[in-house]
Short mmCIF file of C-alpha atoms in Angstrom, two decimals:
data_model
loop_
_atom_site.label_atom_id
_atom_site.label_comp_id
_atom_site.label_asym_id
_atom_site.label_seq_id
_atom_site.Cartn_x
_atom_site.Cartn_y
_atom_site.Cartn_z
CA UNK U 18 -63.20 97.28 108.13
CA UNK U 19 -62.04 94.10 109.79
CA UNK U 20 -60.32 91.26 108.01
CA UNK U 21 -62.38 88.20 108.84
CA UNK U 22 -62.33 84.49 108.07
CA UNK U 23 -65.55 82.76 107.01
CA UNK U 24 -66.66 79.14 106.86
CA UNK U 25 -69.34 78.31 104.28
CA UNK U 26 -71.31 75.08 103.88
CA UNK U 27 -72.42 74.54 100.30
CA UNK U 28 -74.95 72.21 98.67
CA UNK U 29 -74.73 71.71 94.93
CA UNK U 30 -76.00 69.59 92.09
CA UNK U 31 -72.84 68.81 90.12
CA UNK U 32 -74.61 67.67 86.94
CA UNK U 33 -73.93 70.77 84.86
CA UNK U 34 -70.55 71.70 86.35
CA UNK U 35 -67.01 70.74 85.39
CA UNK U 36 -66.34 69.89 89.02
CA UNK U 37 -65.53 72.00 92.07
CA UNK U 38 -62.22 73.52 91.08
CA UNK U 39 -62.03 76.83 89.21
CA UNK U 40 -61.19 76.52 85.52
CA UNK U 41 -61.00 79.10 82.78
CA UNK U 42 -64.06 79.18 80.53
CA UNK U 43 -65.81 76.27 82.23
CA UNK U 44 -68.57 76.41 84.82
CA UNK U 45 -67.32 75.17 88.18
CA UNK U 46 -68.78 75.49 91.64
CA UNK U 47 -65.73 77.28 93.05
CA UNK U 48 -65.72 79.63 90.07
CA UNK U 49 -69.40 80.56 90.43
CA UNK U 50 -69.10 81.22 94.16
CA UNK U 51 -65.91 83.29 93.79
CA UNK U 52 -67.49 85.40 91.07
CA UNK U 53 -70.47 86.25 93.25
CA UNK U 54 -68.39 86.80 96.42
CA UNK U 55 -66.00 89.08 94.52
CA UNK U 56 -68.98 91.14 93.40
CA UNK U 57 -70.74 91.29 96.78
CA UNK U 58 -67.58 92.03 98.77
CA UNK U 59 -66.08 94.34 96.15
CA UNK U 60 -62.64 92.70 96.39
CA UNK U 61 -60.90 89.76 94.78
CA UNK U 62 -61.98 86.63 96.68
CA UNK U 63 -60.46 83.16 96.47
CA UNK U 64 -62.10 80.36 98.43
CA UNK U 65 -60.54 77.10 99.65
CA UNK U 66 -62.72 74.02 99.46
CA UNK U 67 -62.27 70.99 101.72
CA UNK U 68 -61.22 69.21 98.54
CA UNK U 69 -62.17 68.94 94.91
CA UNK U 70 -65.15 67.07 93.60
CA UNK U 71 -65.14 65.75 90.03
CA UNK U 72 -67.46 66.82 87.23
CA UNK U 73 -70.96 65.46 87.86
CA UNK U 74 -70.36 64.78 91.57
CA UNK U 75 -72.76 66.41 94.04
CA UNK U 76 -72.35 67.78 97.55
CA UNK U 77 -74.81 68.07 100.39
CA UNK U 78 -72.33 69.90 102.60
CA UNK U 79 -69.06 70.85 100.94
CA UNK U 80 -67.13 73.28 103.16
CA UNK U 81 -65.17 76.27 101.91
CA UNK U 82 -63.31 79.04 103.76
CA UNK U 83 -62.14 82.50 102.71
CA UNK U 84 -60.76 85.71 104.17
CA UNK U 85 -62.25 89.13 103.40
CA UNK U 86 -62.19 92.70 104.67
CA UNK U 87 -65.84 93.54 105.13
CA UNK U 88 -68.51 95.03 107.36
CA UNK U 89 -71.05 92.52 106.07
CA UNK U 90 -72.09 89.80 108.50
CA UNK U 91 -71.77 86.12 107.64
CA UNK U 92 -75.58 86.04 107.35
CA UNK U 93 -75.51 88.95 104.87
CA UNK U 94 -72.96 87.08 102.76
CA UNK U 95 -75.03 83.90 102.78
CA UNK U 96 -78.19 85.71 101.70
CA UNK U 97 -76.32 87.76 99.11
CA UNK U 98 -74.71 84.74 97.45
CA UNK U 99 -77.97 82.76 97.43
CA UNK U 100 -79.76 85.73 95.85
CA UNK U 101 -77.20 86.25 93.07
CA UNK U 102 -75.67 82.89 92.26
CA UNK U 103 -76.63 81.13 89.07
CA UNK U 104 -77.37 77.45 88.90
CA UNK U 105 -78.03 74.80 91.49
CA UNK U 106 -75.61 76.00 94.18
CA UNK U 107 -76.95 76.93 97.62
CA UNK U 108 -75.06 78.33 100.59
CA UNK U 109 -76.59 76.35 103.46
CA UNK U 110 -74.62 78.19 106.11
CA UNK U 111 -71.99 80.90 106.48
CA UNK U 112 -70.42 81.62 109.86
CA UNK U 113 -67.39 83.53 111.18
CA UNK U 114 -64.42 81.19 111.68
CA UNK U 115 -61.23 81.34 113.77
CA UNK U 116 -58.44 83.12 111.87
CA UNK U 117 -56.50 79.90 111.30
CA UNK U 118 -59.46 77.81 110.14
CA UNK U 119 -58.89 76.36 106.67
CA UNK U 120 -61.54 74.20 104.99
CA UNK U 121 -58.97 71.74 103.65
CA UNK U 122 -56.17 71.69 106.23
CA UNK U 123 -58.44 71.79 109.29
CA UNK U 124 -60.60 68.89 108.08
CA UNK U 125 -60.29 65.72 110.18
CA UNK U 126 -62.34 63.40 108.01
CA UNK U 127 -64.89 63.32 105.22
CA UNK U 128 -67.94 61.24 104.47
CA UNK U 129 -69.09 60.35 100.97
CA UNK U 130 -72.26 58.57 99.92
CA UNK U 131 -72.76 56.70 96.67
CA UNK U 132 -76.22 55.76 95.41
CA UNK U 133 -76.91 52.74 93.19
CA UNK U 134 -80.23 51.91 91.54
CA UNK U 135 -80.27 48.13 91.31
CA UNK U 136 -83.08 46.95 89.08
CA UNK U 137 -83.60 45.68 85.59
CA UNK U 138 -85.07 48.81 84.02
CA UNK U 139 -83.18 52.11 83.75
CA UNK U 140 -83.81 55.18 85.81
CA UNK U 141 -86.17 58.02 84.83
CA UNK U 142 -86.68 59.92 88.10
CA UNK U 143 -83.41 60.97 89.75
CA UNK U 144 -81.24 59.70 86.92
CA UNK U 145 -78.59 62.35 87.70
CA UNK U 146 -78.32 61.10 91.28
CA UNK U 147 -77.76 57.36 91.04
CA UNK U 148 -75.85 54.76 89.06
CA UNK U 149 -78.09 52.22 87.38
CA UNK U 150 -76.77 48.65 87.80
CA UNK U 151 -78.98 46.22 85.93
CA UNK U 152 -78.02 42.84 87.39
CA UNK U 153 -78.82 41.93 91.01
CA UNK U 154 -76.13 42.83 93.53
CA UNK U 155 -75.30 40.65 96.52
CA UNK U 156 -75.18 43.16 99.39
CA UNK U 157 -73.75 40.65 101.88
CA UNK U 158 -70.70 40.05 99.73
CA UNK U 159 -70.30 43.78 99.14
CA UNK U 160 -70.39 44.40 102.89
CA UNK U 161 -67.77 41.68 103.46
CA UNK U 162 -65.54 43.66 101.08
CA UNK U 163 -66.35 46.91 102.91
CA UNK U 164 -65.12 45.32 106.16
CA UNK U 165 -61.76 44.71 104.47
CA UNK U 166 -61.37 48.45 103.86
CA UNK U 167 -61.73 49.61 107.46
CA UNK U 168 -58.42 50.65 109.00
CA UNK U 169 -55.24 52.36 107.83
CA UNK U 170 -53.94 51.16 104.48
CA UNK U 171 -52.13 52.23 101.37
CA UNK U 172 -55.03 52.78 98.96
CA UNK U 173 -52.87 53.09 95.84
CA UNK U 174 -54.92 50.38 94.11
CA UNK U 175 -57.97 52.68 94.26
CA UNK U 176 -56.21 55.86 93.21
CA UNK U 177 -56.53 57.19 89.72
CA UNK U 178 -53.39 56.55 87.69
CA UNK U 179 -51.15 59.54 87.11
CA UNK U 180 -51.96 61.50 90.27
CA UNK U 181 -48.74 61.84 92.27
CA UNK U 182 -49.13 62.21 96.03
CA UNK U 183 -46.64 62.28 98.90
CA UNK U 184 -48.58 59.45 100.53
CA UNK U 185 -51.36 57.16 99.44
CA UNK U 186 -52.04 55.94 102.99
CA UNK U 187 -55.42 56.84 104.42
CA UNK U 188 -57.52 55.65 107.33
CA UNK U 189 -61.10 54.52 106.70
CA UNK U 190 -63.30 54.69 109.80
CA UNK U 191 -66.50 53.47 108.20
CA UNK U 192 -67.53 51.73 105.00
CA UNK U 193 -70.81 49.92 104.47
CA UNK U 194 -73.82 49.44 102.23
CA UNK U 195 -77.46 49.67 103.24
CA UNK U 196 -80.61 48.99 101.24
CA UNK U 197 -82.16 52.44 101.09
CA UNK U 198 -85.41 51.16 99.57
CA UNK U 199 -86.55 48.16 97.53
CA UNK U 200 -84.10 48.75 94.70
CA UNK U 201 -81.72 51.43 95.95
CA UNK U 202 -78.38 50.77 97.64
CA UNK U 203 -76.53 53.44 99.56
CA UNK U 204 -72.79 53.08 100.12
CA UNK U 205 -71.40 55.22 102.93
CA UNK U 206 -67.71 55.76 103.55
CA UNK U 207 -65.84 57.97 105.99
CA UNK U 208 -62.07 58.42 105.98
CA UNK U 209 -59.31 60.83 106.97
CA UNK U 210 -59.00 61.72 103.32
CA UNK U 211 -59.56 60.39 99.85
CA UNK U 212 -57.28 59.93 96.86
CA UNK U 213 -58.35 60.95 93.38
CA UNK U 214 -61.31 58.80 92.18
CA UNK U 215 -60.88 56.67 95.31
CA UNK U 216 -64.57 56.38 96.19
CA UNK U 217 -65.57 55.75 92.59
CA UNK U 218 -62.86 53.11 92.15
CA UNK U 219 -63.91 51.41 95.39
CA UNK U 220 -67.57 51.45 94.29
CA UNK U 221 -66.70 50.08 90.84
CA UNK U 222 -64.78 47.23 92.48
CA UNK U 223 -67.48 46.60 95.09
CA UNK U 224 -69.99 46.22 92.26
CA UNK U 225 -67.75 43.55 90.70
CA UNK U 226 -67.98 41.74 94.04
CA UNK U 227 -71.75 42.29 94.25
CA UNK U 228 -72.08 40.73 90.79
CA UNK U 229 -70.04 37.79 92.17
CA UNK U 230 -67.28 38.28 89.62
CA UNK U 231 -64.73 38.63 92.41
CA UNK U 232 -64.73 37.32 96.00
CA UNK U 233 -63.97 39.22 99.22
CA UNK U 234 -60.58 37.45 99.17
CA UNK U 235 -59.97 38.87 95.68
CA UNK U 236 -61.05 42.27 96.95
CA UNK U 237 -58.53 42.04 99.77
CA UNK U 238 -55.82 41.02 97.30
CA UNK U 239 -56.66 44.07 95.17
CA UNK U 240 -56.28 46.36 98.18
CA UNK U 241 -52.95 44.86 99.23
CA UNK U 242 -51.54 44.81 95.67
CA UNK U 243 -51.16 48.62 95.71
CA UNK U 244 -51.64 48.55 91.94
CA UNK U 245 -54.40 50.49 90.21
CA UNK U 246 -54.51 48.13 87.23
CA UNK U 247 -55.92 45.26 89.31
CA UNK U 248 -58.99 47.11 90.67
CA UNK U 249 -62.39 47.28 88.99
CA UNK U 250 -63.69 50.03 86.70
CA UNK U 251 -64.40 53.54 87.95
CA UNK U 252 -68.05 54.06 88.91
CA UNK U 253 -69.68 57.05 87.17
CA UNK U 254 -69.64 60.40 89.00
CA UNK U 255 -73.37 61.09 89.17
CA UNK U 256 -74.07 58.62 92.02
CA UNK U 257 -71.54 60.29 94.30
CA UNK U 258 -72.30 62.83 97.05
CA UNK U 259 -69.87 64.59 99.37
CA UNK U 260 -72.05 64.15 102.42
CA UNK U 261 -70.16 65.85 105.24
CA UNK U 262 -66.77 67.22 106.25
CA UNK U 263 -65.76 66.75 109.88
CA UNK U 264 -63.69 69.26 111.88
CA UNK U 265 -62.51 68.99 115.46
CA UNK C 28 -101.24 37.74 64.14
CA UNK C 29 -103.36 38.10 67.22
CA UNK C 30 -104.98 41.30 68.39
CA UNK C 31 -103.86 41.68 71.98
CA UNK C 32 -104.33 44.17 74.81
CA UNK C 33 -101.33 45.33 76.81
CA UNK C 34 -100.89 47.01 80.17
CA UNK C 35 -97.77 49.12 80.61
CA UNK C 36 -96.38 50.66 83.80
CA UNK C 37 -94.37 53.80 83.10
CA UNK C 38 -91.94 55.86 85.17
CA UNK C 39 -91.10 59.37 83.98
CA UNK C 40 -89.45 62.58 84.98
CA UNK C 41 -91.94 65.21 83.86
CA UNK C 42 -89.54 68.17 84.04
CA UNK C 43 -88.98 68.58 80.31
CA UNK C 44 -92.43 67.48 79.11
CA UNK C 45 -95.63 69.39 78.44
CA UNK C 46 -97.51 66.81 80.51
CA UNK C 47 -98.78 63.34 79.72
CA UNK C 48 -101.33 64.04 77.01
CA UNK C 49 -100.32 64.07 73.35
CA UNK C 50 -100.06 67.54 71.80
CA UNK C 51 -98.94 68.66 68.39
CA UNK C 52 -95.38 69.99 68.31
CA UNK C 53 -94.79 69.64 72.02
CA UNK C 54 -92.96 66.87 73.83
CA UNK C 55 -95.37 64.81 75.92
CA UNK C 56 -94.99 61.42 77.54
CA UNK C 57 -97.94 59.91 75.69
CA UNK C 58 -96.64 61.32 72.42
CA UNK C 59 -93.13 59.89 72.88
CA UNK C 60 -94.41 56.44 73.79
CA UNK C 61 -96.91 56.33 70.91
CA UNK C 62 -94.22 57.35 68.41
CA UNK C 63 -91.94 54.52 69.51
CA UNK C 64 -94.75 51.93 69.74
CA UNK C 65 -96.00 52.87 66.26
CA UNK C 66 -92.48 52.29 64.94
CA UNK C 67 -91.84 49.01 66.76
CA UNK C 68 -95.27 47.53 66.01
CA UNK C 69 -95.44 48.92 62.48
CA UNK C 70 -99.04 50.13 62.94
CA UNK C 71 -100.69 53.25 64.26
CA UNK C 72 -100.85 52.95 68.06
CA UNK C 73 -102.83 55.08 70.47
CA UNK C 74 -102.41 54.45 74.20
CA UNK C 75 -104.82 55.28 77.04
CA UNK C 76 -103.30 56.54 80.25
CA UNK C 77 -104.95 56.15 83.66
CA UNK C 78 -105.30 59.92 83.51
CA UNK C 79 -103.35 62.99 82.51
CA UNK C 80 -100.51 64.48 84.48
CA UNK C 81 -99.68 68.18 84.12
CA UNK C 82 -96.47 69.64 82.72
CA UNK C 83 -93.64 69.12 85.21
CA UNK C 84 -95.46 66.38 87.16
CA UNK C 85 -93.64 63.04 87.54
CA UNK C 86 -94.85 59.45 87.71
CA UNK C 87 -93.34 56.42 89.40
CA UNK C 88 -96.00 54.10 88.01
CA UNK C 89 -98.37 55.65 85.51
CA UNK C 90 -100.41 52.93 83.78
CA UNK C 91 -101.33 52.89 80.10
CA UNK C 92 -103.11 50.33 77.94
CA UNK C 93 -103.26 49.74 74.20
CA UNK C 94 -104.41 47.21 71.63
CA UNK C 95 -102.16 45.93 68.85
CA UNK C 96 -101.94 43.12 66.31
CA UNK C 97 -98.53 41.67 66.87
CA UNK C 98 -96.41 38.55 67.33
CA UNK C 99 -94.11 40.42 69.71
CA UNK C 100 -94.37 39.46 73.37
CA UNK C 101 -95.08 42.03 76.07
CA UNK C 102 -91.45 41.63 77.16
CA UNK C 103 -90.22 42.36 73.61
CA UNK C 104 -92.33 45.52 73.55
CA UNK C 105 -90.96 46.67 76.91
CA UNK C 106 -87.36 46.14 75.87
CA UNK C 107 -87.94 47.72 72.47
CA UNK C 108 -89.51 50.88 73.85
CA UNK C 109 -86.81 51.27 76.52
CA UNK C 110 -84.12 50.87 73.86
CA UNK C 111 -85.57 53.45 71.48
CA UNK C 112 -87.38 56.05 73.57
CA UNK C 113 -85.84 59.46 74.01
CA UNK C 114 -85.77 61.25 77.32
CA UNK C 115 -86.43 60.20 80.88
CA UNK C 116 -89.27 57.76 80.24
CA UNK C 117 -88.89 54.13 81.29
CA UNK C 118 -91.30 51.24 80.78
CA UNK C 119 -91.10 49.47 84.13
CA UNK C 120 -93.40 46.68 83.08
CA UNK C 121 -95.47 45.51 80.11
CA UNK C 122 -97.83 42.56 80.44
CA UNK C 123 -100.72 41.07 78.45
CA UNK C 124 -104.09 42.30 79.76
CA UNK C 125 -107.67 41.02 79.57
CA UNK C 126 -109.39 42.29 76.38
CA UNK C 127 -111.63 44.68 78.33
CA UNK C 128 -108.88 46.15 80.52
CA UNK C 129 -108.62 49.93 80.14
CA UNK C 130 -106.03 51.92 82.08
CA UNK C 131 -108.48 54.73 82.84
CA UNK C 132 -111.87 53.06 83.11
CA UNK C 133 -110.65 49.98 85.00
CA UNK C 134 -108.82 52.04 87.64
CA UNK C 135 -110.32 51.83 91.13
CA UNK C 136 -108.17 54.44 92.83
CA UNK C 137 -104.95 56.39 92.49
CA UNK C 138 -102.25 57.48 94.87
CA UNK C 139 -100.27 60.70 94.52
CA UNK C 140 -97.31 61.88 96.57
CA UNK C 141 -96.21 65.48 96.96
CA UNK C 142 -92.76 66.38 98.28
CA UNK C 143 -92.00 69.62 100.14
CA UNK C 144 -88.54 70.81 101.16
CA UNK C 145 -89.14 72.83 104.32
CA UNK C 146 -86.04 74.80 105.24
CA UNK C 147 -84.74 78.32 105.02
CA UNK C 148 -82.30 77.87 102.13
CA UNK C 149 -83.39 76.85 98.64
CA UNK C 150 -82.87 73.49 97.05
CA UNK C 151 -79.87 72.51 94.93
CA UNK C 152 -80.01 68.71 94.83
CA UNK C 153 -83.38 67.39 93.66
CA UNK C 154 -84.78 70.82 92.86
CA UNK C 155 -87.01 69.35 90.14
CA UNK C 156 -88.59 66.94 92.62
CA UNK C 157 -89.71 69.07 95.55
CA UNK C 158 -91.38 72.36 96.37
CA UNK C 159 -89.23 74.63 98.51
CA UNK C 160 -91.25 76.25 101.32
CA UNK C 161 -89.06 78.61 103.29
CA UNK C 162 -91.01 79.17 106.51
CA UNK C 163 -91.52 76.36 109.04
CA UNK C 164 -94.65 74.27 108.53
CA UNK C 165 -96.71 72.91 111.39
CA UNK C 166 -97.25 69.26 110.42
CA UNK C 167 -99.79 68.60 113.18
CA UNK C 168 -102.11 71.30 111.87
CA UNK C 169 -101.62 70.06 108.30
CA UNK C 170 -102.55 66.54 109.37
CA UNK C 171 -105.68 67.85 111.14
CA UNK C 172 -106.66 69.33 107.76
CA UNK C 173 -105.88 66.05 106.01
CA UNK C 174 -108.30 64.26 108.35
CA UNK C 175 -111.06 66.61 107.15
CA UNK C 176 -110.55 65.40 103.57
CA UNK C 177 -111.10 61.71 104.21
CA UNK C 178 -114.47 60.49 102.96
CA UNK C 179 -116.78 61.24 100.05
CA UNK C 180 -117.20 64.93 99.27
CA UNK C 181 -117.76 67.42 96.49
CA UNK C 182 -114.20 68.67 95.89
CA UNK C 183 -115.22 71.58 93.66
CA UNK C 184 -113.25 74.00 95.88
CA UNK C 185 -110.05 72.20 94.90
CA UNK C 186 -110.79 71.88 91.19
CA UNK C 187 -109.16 74.18 88.69
CA UNK C 188 -111.60 76.79 87.42
CA UNK C 189 -112.96 76.26 83.94
CA UNK C 190 -112.83 72.47 83.85
CA UNK C 191 -116.39 71.18 83.39
CA UNK C 192 -117.10 67.70 84.80
CA UNK C 193 -120.27 65.69 85.20
CA UNK C 194 -119.49 65.28 88.88
CA UNK C 195 -116.96 66.80 91.24
CA UNK C 196 -117.66 64.24 93.97
CA UNK C 197 -114.74 61.96 94.84
CA UNK C 198 -113.89 59.64 97.73
CA UNK C 199 -110.56 60.07 99.50
CA UNK C 200 -109.39 56.93 101.33
CA UNK C 201 -106.15 58.30 102.67
CA UNK C 202 -104.53 61.71 103.12
CA UNK C 203 -101.64 62.44 105.44
CA UNK C 204 -98.24 64.05 105.82
CA UNK C 205 -95.11 62.39 107.15
CA UNK C 206 -91.66 63.86 107.85
CA UNK C 207 -89.53 62.04 105.31
CA UNK C 208 -86.27 63.37 106.75
CA UNK C 209 -85.14 66.37 108.81
CA UNK C 210 -86.46 68.94 106.36
CA UNK C 211 -88.58 67.00 103.87
CA UNK C 212 -92.34 66.50 104.13
CA UNK C 213 -94.14 63.90 102.10
CA UNK C 214 -97.88 64.28 101.50
CA UNK C 215 -99.65 61.09 100.42
CA UNK C 216 -103.19 60.97 99.11
CA UNK C 217 -105.28 58.15 97.69
CA UNK C 218 -108.72 58.63 96.14
CA UNK C 219 -111.15 57.12 93.67
CA UNK C 220 -110.17 59.87 91.28
CA UNK C 221 -108.85 63.39 91.12
CA UNK C 222 -110.14 66.59 89.58
CA UNK C 223 -107.91 68.87 87.56
CA UNK C 224 -105.17 70.39 89.79
CA UNK C 225 -106.93 68.82 92.82
CA UNK C 226 -103.77 67.54 94.55
CA UNK C 227 -101.86 70.73 93.89
CA UNK C 228 -104.74 72.89 95.12
CA UNK C 229 -105.07 70.76 98.26
CA UNK C 230 -101.30 71.01 98.89
CA UNK C 231 -101.33 74.79 98.34
CA UNK C 232 -104.15 75.11 100.88
CA UNK C 233 -102.51 72.68 103.34
CA UNK C 234 -99.39 74.83 103.24
CA UNK C 235 -101.49 77.87 104.19
CA UNK C 236 -102.63 75.85 107.21
CA UNK C 237 -99.05 74.71 107.95
CA UNK C 238 -97.98 78.36 107.95
CA UNK C 239 -100.85 78.97 110.42
CA UNK C 240 -102.55 81.44 108.10
CA UNK C 241 -105.73 79.35 108.20
CA UNK C 242 -107.07 76.89 110.82
CA UNK C 243 -108.40 73.36 110.33
CA UNK C 244 -111.88 74.88 110.77
CA UNK C 245 -111.12 77.30 107.91
CA UNK C 246 -109.87 74.37 105.86
CA UNK C 247 -113.13 72.53 106.49
CA UNK C 248 -115.10 75.64 105.49
CA UNK C 249 -113.10 75.84 102.25
CA UNK C 250 -113.97 72.20 101.45
CA UNK C 251 -117.68 72.64 102.15
CA UNK C 252 -117.91 75.98 100.27
CA UNK C 253 -117.57 74.17 96.89
CA UNK C 254 -116.01 77.34 95.53
CA UNK C 255 -112.54 77.38 93.99
CA UNK C 256 -111.96 81.03 94.80
CA UNK C 257 -111.83 80.39 98.56
CA UNK C 258 -109.02 77.79 98.47
CA UNK C 259 -105.30 78.51 98.64
CA UNK C 260 -102.89 78.92 95.73
CA UNK C 261 -101.96 76.00 93.47
CA UNK C 262 -98.75 74.26 94.53
CA UNK C 263 -96.15 74.00 91.74
CA UNK C 264 -96.13 70.83 89.62
CA UNK C 265 -92.56 69.66 90.24
CA UNK C 266 -93.21 68.30 93.76
CA UNK C 267 -95.98 65.99 92.51
CA UNK C 268 -95.64 62.27 91.73
CA UNK C 269 -98.29 59.87 90.45
CA UNK C 270 -97.25 57.07 92.78
CA UNK C 271 -99.57 54.20 91.94
CA UNK C 272 -102.79 53.28 90.15
CA UNK C 273 -104.91 50.58 91.78
CA UNK C 274 -106.98 48.03 89.85
CA UNK C 275 -109.21 45.30 91.23
#
């Protein structure tokens, strides 16, 4: 049997999970996939995700990689996991990867989407997939703030407190908001990497701007302050989707 | 206190309900709304929906009407119900109506949408809102079948067996399928009224055509046969949305 490296693309509904990362005694996406892979491949399997997603956050195309000694094809593994896995986790794709491919370290950039329902009445349909913001949001102002974010900056102001990192500098290639339908806003952001809660802290602060509580100049001052305590509240997890991970 | 008539527009996620119509000891949308209205208005309230929806079927804008003796405004009632109701039911709108307005009898036509996820792998995100069809569907053939439906016909072939009606003739003004995104199909249909399971039986039969198991000529023969046993299987409820009810 050959030792092989595999690249999996995974869609999941994060509502019922305690996030991506394996935890003892709690349902996580990584945990569920590893349990099934360990069973199918008859060996202890650990997978590496492109990064963690928080509890309640969804993914359309999370990427994970793992090594295994097996005669099964990547297609066999995909079908096997989809047949046995519990809960709303689907392997969209599984392909052989170069031996040095690693879902996290090989990633060049990632794209997240955040969905906001902007209307007076709450949400019945799709309530696990969007944040309900009751008061009208000014999209133009929000997009002026998004423009401030594009480039390479220290994003410490948007990092969750108490998460030490060697560097809090990241490069944002794209950030913008579009009206998805009459009352739905879709925020899209792509960057070389994201700090803990970074997208949710940016969205929470953008909403403050959309409500006209802060100006784009204030938003810029928050970014340059490099101080988490000056940014807006953290947006809830259920509007957030890991949309795509880019590799070279 | 004045006796007044009210028209409510209701959005709901039907996943956890045993359909619209009130039942003893089972959660239904009508039942939940009546319970809360009876409490708020301090009198026994019965509401009339534009029609029933089956267990698992959703609505973006179901319409219901009811009479009450009250000093509360329609806006008060809307806010009160939204504050007290349990589960994914939201009153989108509540307005005073003419005394003879009746959500069912005043309706001129209704529009339903049905969402199909057409890809090899199952659905994780939004799995309660779309029917997963694994094999590729031919939209052109499905739309040729839709064209057959437009006009006034006896739709007995698409009615659920064992549901006696005075007439099974209805007029369909619009029926068509559009590609909503890369792998999502959206079927839209508008008619003067619908028989029991009619949309789901039409969708089940359209999918047979999309899979090229039957031709548009076969589809036409099924319609004209006026015989339920010749049509395709019933599509599952969770892809179906009552989209809008039209009044003059």
